[in-house]
Amino acid sequence: MKKSQICTPEEVHLIEKTRAYVEESLRGETTGHDIHHALRVEKMALHIAAKEGGNPLIVILAALLHDIADWKFHDGNIKLSSRLAEDWLSKWKLPKKSICHICDIIYRISYKGSGVATPMKTLEGKIVQDADRLDAIGAIGIARAFAYGGANSRPLYDPSESPVQHKNFTAYKNSKSHTINHFYEKLLLLKNRMWTDTAKNIARNRHCFMEKFLKEFYREWEGKK
Ligand code: ADP
Ligand code: NI
């Protein structure tokens, strides 16, 4: 599905302006939440939408804007990204209903701990959440986890500290654990939290790659290889 085929010229213009706005807003971001993350999520979400359906304009705009002000870097404020997205989208000729739909996706998208459900109401929301979660696993997911850990002063690993299955968002948000624990607290759980069959298929390989990485990591940690 080519964007030029599915969107009107006005919509293509809005998408291009939004891309530039996101790039400017995320400039200097070094924790794996940069413009390239937004672009990968956009590309993956479109790939999923081509197979599963969904309104491409909603999918593209939600994907591009979903991390515009992530709660992880804004005092845990879960509403800021959707509020900024609403401000941005209100400048354009877009139906109020579409703006609310996009902002609702952005408000709900984030992982909040293994014991916290993150329901998505619409197909478009499920697609963008799947695409965002696919970017948190596999080779890129591993790279992003350690980039995030480094930027947030988290150790690579500490065998004395076991992973925790967080029952609520506050506990997840306040955790300061090492990055290897993050695999057990989030990354390895994502495979079973995908909505669409397309994402489930892609997640399987990426999950496998993370398991291989961890096996190798522990071997090297023990000086066995
Ligand atoms: P979400 O909103 O679901 O957290 P993001 O697009 O913000 O999704 O991606 C989160 C990224 O941040 C993940 O790739 C993950 O590796 C990284 N991350 C978040 N919390 C941690 C953590 N405690 N340790 C290491 N990486 C983390
Ligand atoms: Ni994201």
mmCIF file of C-alpha atoms and ligand atoms in Angstrom:
data_model
loop_
_atom_site.group_PDB
_atom_site.id
_atom_site.type_symbol
_atom_site.label_atom_id
_atom_site.label_comp_id
_atom_site.label_asym_id
_atom_site.label_seq_id
_atom_site.Cartn_x
_atom_site.Cartn_y
_atom_site.Cartn_z
ATOM 1 C CA MET A 1 0.000 0.000 0.000
ATOM 2 C CA LYS A 2 1.626 3.270 -1.141
ATOM 3 C CA LYS A 3 0.849 6.395 0.868
ATOM 4 C CA SER A 4 0.455 8.399 -2.342
ATOM 5 C CA GLN A 5 -2.312 6.024 -3.441
ATOM 6 C CA ILE A 6 -4.272 6.014 -0.229
ATOM 7 C CA CYS A 7 -4.122 9.642 0.856
ATOM 8 C CA THR A 8 -5.310 12.841 -0.805
ATOM 9 C CA PRO A 9 -2.691 15.508 -1.672
ATOM 10 C CA GLU A 10 -3.818 17.503 1.408
ATOM 11 C CA GLU A 11 -3.336 14.449 3.583
ATOM 12 C CA VAL A 12 0.110 13.788 2.082
ATOM 13 C CA HIS A 13 1.009 17.403 2.887
ATOM 14 C CA LEU A 14 -0.170 16.975 6.494
ATOM 15 C CA ILE A 15 1.845 13.743 6.814
ATOM 16 C CA GLU A 16 5.005 15.463 5.532
ATOM 17 C CA LYS A 17 4.533 18.427 7.868
ATOM 18 C CA THR A 18 3.904 16.056 10.773
ATOM 19 C CA ARG A 19 7.084 14.133 10.001
ATOM 20 C CA ALA A 20 9.064 17.395 10.065
ATOM 21 C CA TYR A 21 7.340 18.459 13.317
ATOM 22 C CA VAL A 22 8.177 15.131 14.985
ATOM 23 C CA GLU A 23 11.781 15.281 13.746
ATOM 24 C CA GLU A 24 12.194 18.750 15.217
ATOM 25 C CA SER A 25 10.526 17.761 18.508
ATOM 26 C CA LEU A 26 12.687 14.654 18.961
ATOM 27 C CA ARG A 27 15.975 16.252 17.913
ATOM 28 C CA GLY A 28 18.868 15.187 20.174
ATOM 29 C CA GLU A 29 16.926 12.209 21.596
ATOM 30 C CA THR A 30 19.390 9.391 22.350
ATOM 31 C CA THR A 31 17.351 6.800 24.251
ATOM 32 C CA GLY A 32 15.843 5.017 21.253
ATOM 33 C CA HIS A 33 12.833 7.333 21.039
ATOM 34 C CA ASP A 34 14.183 9.437 18.193
ATOM 35 C CA ILE A 35 12.675 10.278 14.776
ATOM 36 C CA HIS A 36 13.926 6.963 13.400
ATOM 37 C CA HIS A 37 11.836 5.094 15.973
ATOM 38 C CA ALA A 38 8.772 7.094 14.869
ATOM 39 C CA LEU A 39 9.568 6.407 11.189
ATOM 40 C CA ARG A 40 10.073 2.681 11.808
ATOM 41 C CA VAL A 41 6.769 2.505 13.671
ATOM 42 C CA GLU A 42 5.099 4.367 10.793
ATOM 43 C CA LYS A 43 6.564 1.946 8.238
ATOM 44 C CA MET A 44 5.705 -1.160 10.256
ATOM 45 C CA ALA A 45 2.188 0.092 11.046
ATOM 46 C CA LEU A 46 1.566 0.647 7.334
ATOM 47 C CA HIS A 47 2.894 -2.816 6.568
ATOM 48 C CA ILE A 48 0.486 -4.323 9.117
ATOM 49 C CA ALA A 49 -2.400 -2.154 7.866
ATOM 50 C CA ALA A 50 -1.799 -3.330 4.286
ATOM 51 C CA LYS A 51 -2.581 -6.852 5.496
ATOM 52 C CA GLU A 52 -5.116 -6.229 8.227
ATOM 53 C CA GLY A 53 -7.006 -3.132 7.018
ATOM 54 C CA GLY A 54 -7.547 0.090 8.961
ATOM 55 C CA ASN A 55 -7.605 3.760 8.010
ATOM 56 C CA PRO A 56 -4.074 4.591 6.760
ATOM 57 C CA LEU A 57 -4.188 8.291 7.656
ATOM 58 C CA ILE A 58 -5.096 7.523 11.283
ATOM 59 C CA VAL A 59 -2.408 4.832 11.405
ATOM 60 C CA ILE A 60 0.314 7.082 9.952
ATOM 61 C CA LEU A 61 -0.426 10.118 12.134
ATOM 62 C CA ALA A 62 -0.767 8.099 15.348
ATOM 63 C CA ALA A 63 2.480 6.252 14.578
ATOM 64 C CA LEU A 64 4.413 9.450 13.862
ATOM 65 C CA LEU A 65 3.120 11.345 16.898
ATOM 66 C CA HIS A 66 2.938 8.531 19.475
ATOM 67 C CA ASP A 67 6.186 9.394 21.350
ATOM 68 C CA ILE A 68 6.165 13.157 20.838
ATOM 69 C CA ALA A 69 6.479 13.641 24.638
ATOM 70 C CA ASP A 70 6.855 10.164 26.134
ATOM 71 C CA TRP A 71 5.925 9.899 29.851
ATOM 72 C CA LYS A 72 9.338 8.300 30.528
ATOM 73 C CA PHE A 73 11.016 11.661 29.884
ATOM 74 C CA HIS A 74 8.279 13.967 31.180
ATOM 75 C CA ASP A 75 7.813 13.147 34.878
ATOM 76 C CA GLY A 76 5.597 10.160 34.134
ATOM 77 C CA ASN A 77 2.969 12.423 32.538
ATOM 78 C CA ILE A 78 0.904 9.925 30.533
ATOM 79 C CA LYS A 79 -1.253 12.595 28.902
ATOM 80 C CA LEU A 80 1.364 14.940 27.454
ATOM 81 C CA SER A 81 1.958 13.188 24.108
ATOM 82 C CA SER A 82 -1.751 13.038 23.284
ATOM 83 C CA ARG A 83 -2.217 16.664 24.380
ATOM 84 C CA LEU A 84 0.647 17.876 22.144
ATOM 85 C CA ALA A 85 -0.659 15.739 19.276
ATOM 86 C CA GLU A 86 -4.092 17.334 19.696
ATOM 87 C CA ASP A 87 -2.571 20.835 19.627
ATOM 88 C CA TRP A 88 -0.652 19.973 16.468
ATOM 89 C CA LEU A 89 -3.501 18.253 14.629
ATOM 90 C CA SER A 90 -6.000 21.003 15.509
ATOM 91 C CA LYS A 91 -3.972 23.359 13.284
ATOM 92 C CA TRP A 92 -4.989 21.304 10.249
ATOM 93 C CA LYS A 93 -8.235 20.593 8.428
ATOM 94 C CA LEU A 94 -8.876 17.255 10.040
ATOM 95 C CA PRO A 95 -12.256 16.080 11.392
ATOM 96 C CA LYS A 96 -12.532 16.367 15.196
ATOM 97 C CA LYS A 97 -13.443 12.666 15.287
ATOM 98 C CA SER A 98 -10.140 11.725 13.608
ATOM 99 C CA ILE A 99 -8.155 13.914 16.010
ATOM 100 C CA CYS A 100 -9.872 12.264 19.018
ATOM 101 C CA HIS A 101 -9.208 8.826 17.545
ATOM 102 C CA ILE A 102 -5.472 9.528 17.035
ATOM 103 C CA CYS A 103 -5.098 11.089 20.498
ATOM 104 C CA ASP A 104 -6.880 8.158 22.139
ATOM 105 C CA ILE A 105 -4.428 5.746 20.487
ATOM 106 C CA ILE A 106 -1.473 7.820 21.713
ATOM 107 C CA TYR A 107 -2.930 8.024 25.229
ATOM 108 C CA ARG A 108 -3.333 4.232 25.456
ATOM 109 C CA ILE A 109 -0.298 2.963 23.537
ATOM 110 C CA SER A 110 2.375 2.648 26.232
ATOM 111 C CA TYR A 111 3.307 -0.490 28.123
ATOM 112 C CA LYS A 112 2.581 0.013 31.843
ATOM 113 C CA GLY A 113 3.857 -3.143 33.537
ATOM 114 C CA SER A 114 3.251 -6.858 33.058
ATOM 115 C CA GLY A 115 0.144 -6.876 35.270
ATOM 116 C CA VAL A 116 -1.494 -3.884 33.607
ATOM 117 C CA ALA A 117 -3.853 -4.360 30.662
ATOM 118 C CA THR A 118 -3.439 -1.876 27.811
ATOM 119 C CA PRO A 119 -6.709 -2.178 25.884
ATOM 120 C CA MET A 120 -7.048 -0.684 22.419
ATOM 121 C CA LYS A 121 -10.508 0.141 21.152
ATOM 122 C CA THR A 122 -9.931 0.234 17.402
ATOM 123 C CA LEU A 123 -8.141 -1.709 14.672
ATOM 124 C CA GLU A 124 -5.934 1.326 13.965
ATOM 125 C CA GLY A 125 -4.938 1.469 17.649
ATOM 126 C CA LYS A 126 -4.107 -2.219 17.696
ATOM 127 C CA ILE A 127 -1.973 -1.831 14.569
ATOM 128 C CA VAL A 128 0.042 1.123 15.899
ATOM 129 C CA GLN A 129 0.515 -0.502 19.312
ATOM 130 C CA ASP A 130 1.709 -3.699 17.613
ATOM 131 C CA ALA A 131 4.162 -1.711 15.454
ATOM 132 C CA ASP A 132 5.490 0.190 18.489
ATOM 133 C CA ARG A 133 5.942 -3.074 20.403
ATOM 134 C CA LEU A 134 7.687 -4.764 17.481
ATOM 135 C CA ASP A 135 10.243 -1.948 17.605
ATOM 136 C CA ALA A 136 10.886 -2.812 21.270
ATOM 137 C CA ILE A 137 11.913 -6.412 20.473
ATOM 138 C CA GLY A 138 14.437 -8.169 18.216
ATOM 139 C CA ALA A 139 17.830 -6.670 17.331
ATOM 140 C CA ILE A 140 16.570 -3.100 17.380
ATOM 141 C CA GLY A 141 14.707 -3.754 20.601
ATOM 142 C CA ILE A 142 17.917 -4.975 22.252
ATOM 143 C CA ALA A 143 19.830 -1.932 21.020
ATOM 144 C CA ARG A 144 17.082 0.401 22.249
ATOM 145 C CA ALA A 145 16.938 -1.258 25.676
ATOM 146 C CA PHE A 146 20.662 -0.717 26.297
ATOM 147 C CA ALA A 147 20.555 2.806 24.873
ATOM 148 C CA TYR A 148 17.711 3.601 27.272
ATOM 149 C CA GLY A 149 19.511 1.904 30.160
ATOM 150 C CA GLY A 150 22.723 3.871 29.522
ATOM 151 C CA ALA A 151 20.911 7.182 29.236
ATOM 152 C CA ASN A 152 19.058 6.454 32.485
ATOM 153 C CA SER A 153 22.086 5.257 34.474
ATOM 154 C CA ARG A 154 20.865 1.685 34.675
ATOM 155 C CA PRO A 155 23.490 -1.084 35.006
ATOM 156 C CA LEU A 156 23.707 -3.626 32.184
ATOM 157 C CA TYR A 157 23.087 -6.505 34.560
ATOM 158 C CA ASP A 158 23.243 -7.459 38.214
ATOM 159 C CA PRO A 159 22.555 -11.139 38.896
ATOM 160 C CA SER A 160 21.612 -10.355 42.516
ATOM 161 C CA GLU A 161 18.588 -8.345 41.401
ATOM 162 C CA SER A 162 15.694 -10.438 40.065
ATOM 163 C CA PRO A 163 12.989 -9.192 37.715
ATOM 164 C CA VAL A 164 9.668 -8.000 39.137
ATOM 165 C CA GLN A 165 6.255 -8.440 37.564
ATOM 166 C CA HIS A 166 4.748 -5.000 38.173
ATOM 167 C CA LYS A 167 1.094 -5.010 39.205
ATOM 168 C CA ASN A 168 0.487 -1.344 38.497
ATOM 169 C CA PHE A 169 1.852 1.524 36.437
ATOM 170 C CA THR A 170 3.342 3.381 39.442
ATOM 171 C CA ALA A 171 5.466 0.376 40.408
ATOM 172 C CA TYR A 172 6.632 -0.066 36.778
ATOM 173 C CA LYS A 173 7.339 3.638 36.365
ATOM 174 C CA ASN A 174 9.407 3.834 39.573
ATOM 175 C CA SER A 175 11.526 0.751 38.894
ATOM 176 C CA LYS A 176 15.245 1.452 38.566
ATOM 177 C CA SER A 177 16.349 -2.069 37.755
ATOM 178 C CA HIS A 178 19.160 -3.160 35.392
ATOM 179 C CA THR A 179 18.509 -3.594 31.683
ATOM 180 C CA ILE A 180 18.596 -7.414 31.594
ATOM 181 C CA ASN A 181 15.620 -7.386 33.976
ATOM 182 C CA HIS A 182 13.750 -5.262 31.461
ATOM 183 C CA PHE A 183 13.714 -8.254 29.120
ATOM 184 C CA TYR A 184 11.741 -10.288 31.693
ATOM 185 C CA GLU A 185 9.602 -7.388 32.840
ATOM 186 C CA LYS A 186 8.572 -6.340 29.332
ATOM 187 C CA LEU A 187 10.404 -7.363 26.162
ATOM 188 C CA LEU A 188 9.937 -11.157 26.369
ATOM 189 C CA LEU A 189 6.257 -10.671 27.250
ATOM 190 C CA LEU A 190 5.366 -8.618 24.193
ATOM 191 C CA LYS A 191 5.097 -11.580 21.804
ATOM 192 C CA ASN A 192 1.942 -12.685 23.607
ATOM 193 C CA ARG A 193 0.468 -9.204 23.737
ATOM 194 C CA MET A 194 0.306 -8.553 19.991
ATOM 195 C CA TRP A 195 -3.175 -8.002 18.545
ATOM 196 C CA THR A 196 -2.807 -8.758 14.839
ATOM 197 C CA ASP A 197 -1.748 -12.004 13.163
ATOM 198 C CA THR A 198 0.731 -10.061 11.015
ATOM 199 C CA ALA A 199 2.499 -8.702 14.111
ATOM 200 C CA LYS A 200 2.326 -12.056 15.903
ATOM 201 C CA ASN A 201 4.236 -13.643 13.005
ATOM 202 C CA ILE A 202 6.946 -10.976 12.972
ATOM 203 C CA ALA A 203 7.202 -11.069 16.778
ATOM 204 C CA ARG A 204 7.989 -14.783 16.783
ATOM 205 C CA ASN A 205 11.371 -14.334 15.008
ATOM 206 C CA ARG A 206 12.306 -11.240 16.965
ATOM 207 C CA HIS A 207 11.478 -13.005 20.231
ATOM 208 C CA CYS A 208 13.667 -15.951 19.242
ATOM 209 C CA PHE A 209 16.558 -13.582 18.521
ATOM 210 C CA MET A 210 16.287 -12.036 22.008
ATOM 211 C CA GLU A 211 16.322 -15.495 23.611
ATOM 212 C CA LYS A 212 19.505 -16.348 21.677
ATOM 213 C CA PHE A 213 21.047 -13.035 22.724
ATOM 214 C CA LEU A 214 20.301 -13.712 26.410
ATOM 215 C CA LYS A 215 21.714 -17.218 26.237
ATOM 216 C CA GLU A 216 24.932 -15.880 24.746
ATOM 217 C CA PHE A 217 25.018 -12.992 27.256
ATOM 218 C CA TYR A 218 24.870 -15.371 30.252
ATOM 219 C CA ARG A 219 27.500 -17.656 28.704
ATOM 220 C CA GLU A 220 29.908 -14.762 28.281
ATOM 221 C CA TRP A 221 29.009 -13.421 31.745
ATOM 222 C CA GLU A 222 30.099 -16.720 33.275
ATOM 223 C CA GLY A 223 33.301 -16.712 31.170
ATOM 224 C CA LYS A 224 32.203 -19.931 29.506
ATOM 225 C CA LYS A 225 32.802 -18.891 25.944
HETATM 226 P P1 ADP B 1 6.337 2.029 25.428
HETATM 227 O O1 ADP B 1 5.639 3.339 25.421
HETATM 228 O O2 ADP B 1 5.417 0.844 25.324
HETATM 229 O O3 ADP B 1 7.295 1.914 26.583
HETATM 230 P P2 ADP B 1 8.306 2.978 23.611
HETATM 231 O O4 ADP B 1 8.204 3.233 22.177
HETATM 232 O O5 ADP B 1 8.358 4.159 24.535
HETATM 233 O O6 ADP B 1 7.169 1.987 24.100
HETATM 234 O O7 ADP B 1 9.597 2.086 23.786
HETATM 235 C C1 ADP B 1 10.117 1.788 24.997
HETATM 236 C C2 ADP B 1 11.589 1.546 24.790
HETATM 237 O O8 ADP B 1 12.281 2.046 25.901
HETATM 238 C C3 ADP B 1 11.810 0.084 24.684
HETATM 239 O O9 ADP B 1 12.405 -0.265 23.504
HETATM 240 C C4 ADP B 1 12.654 -0.262 25.865
HETATM 241 O O10 ADP B 1 13.740 -1.042 25.507
HETATM 242 C C5 ADP B 1 13.080 1.047 26.440
HETATM 243 N N1 ADP B 1 12.872 0.974 27.869
HETATM 244 C C6 ADP B 1 11.841 1.359 28.576
HETATM 245 N N2 ADP B 1 12.006 1.094 29.898
HETATM 246 C C7 ADP B 1 13.210 0.526 29.976
HETATM 247 C C8 ADP B 1 13.984 0.020 31.038
HETATM 248 N N3 ADP B 1 13.550 0.035 32.286
HETATM 249 N N4 ADP B 1 15.180 -0.493 30.753
HETATM 250 C C9 ADP B 1 15.628 -0.515 29.500
HETATM 251 N N5 ADP B 1 14.947 -0.060 28.440
HETATM 252 C C10 ADP B 1 13.753 0.463 28.682
HETATM 253 NI NI NI B 2 7.324 4.230 20.781
#
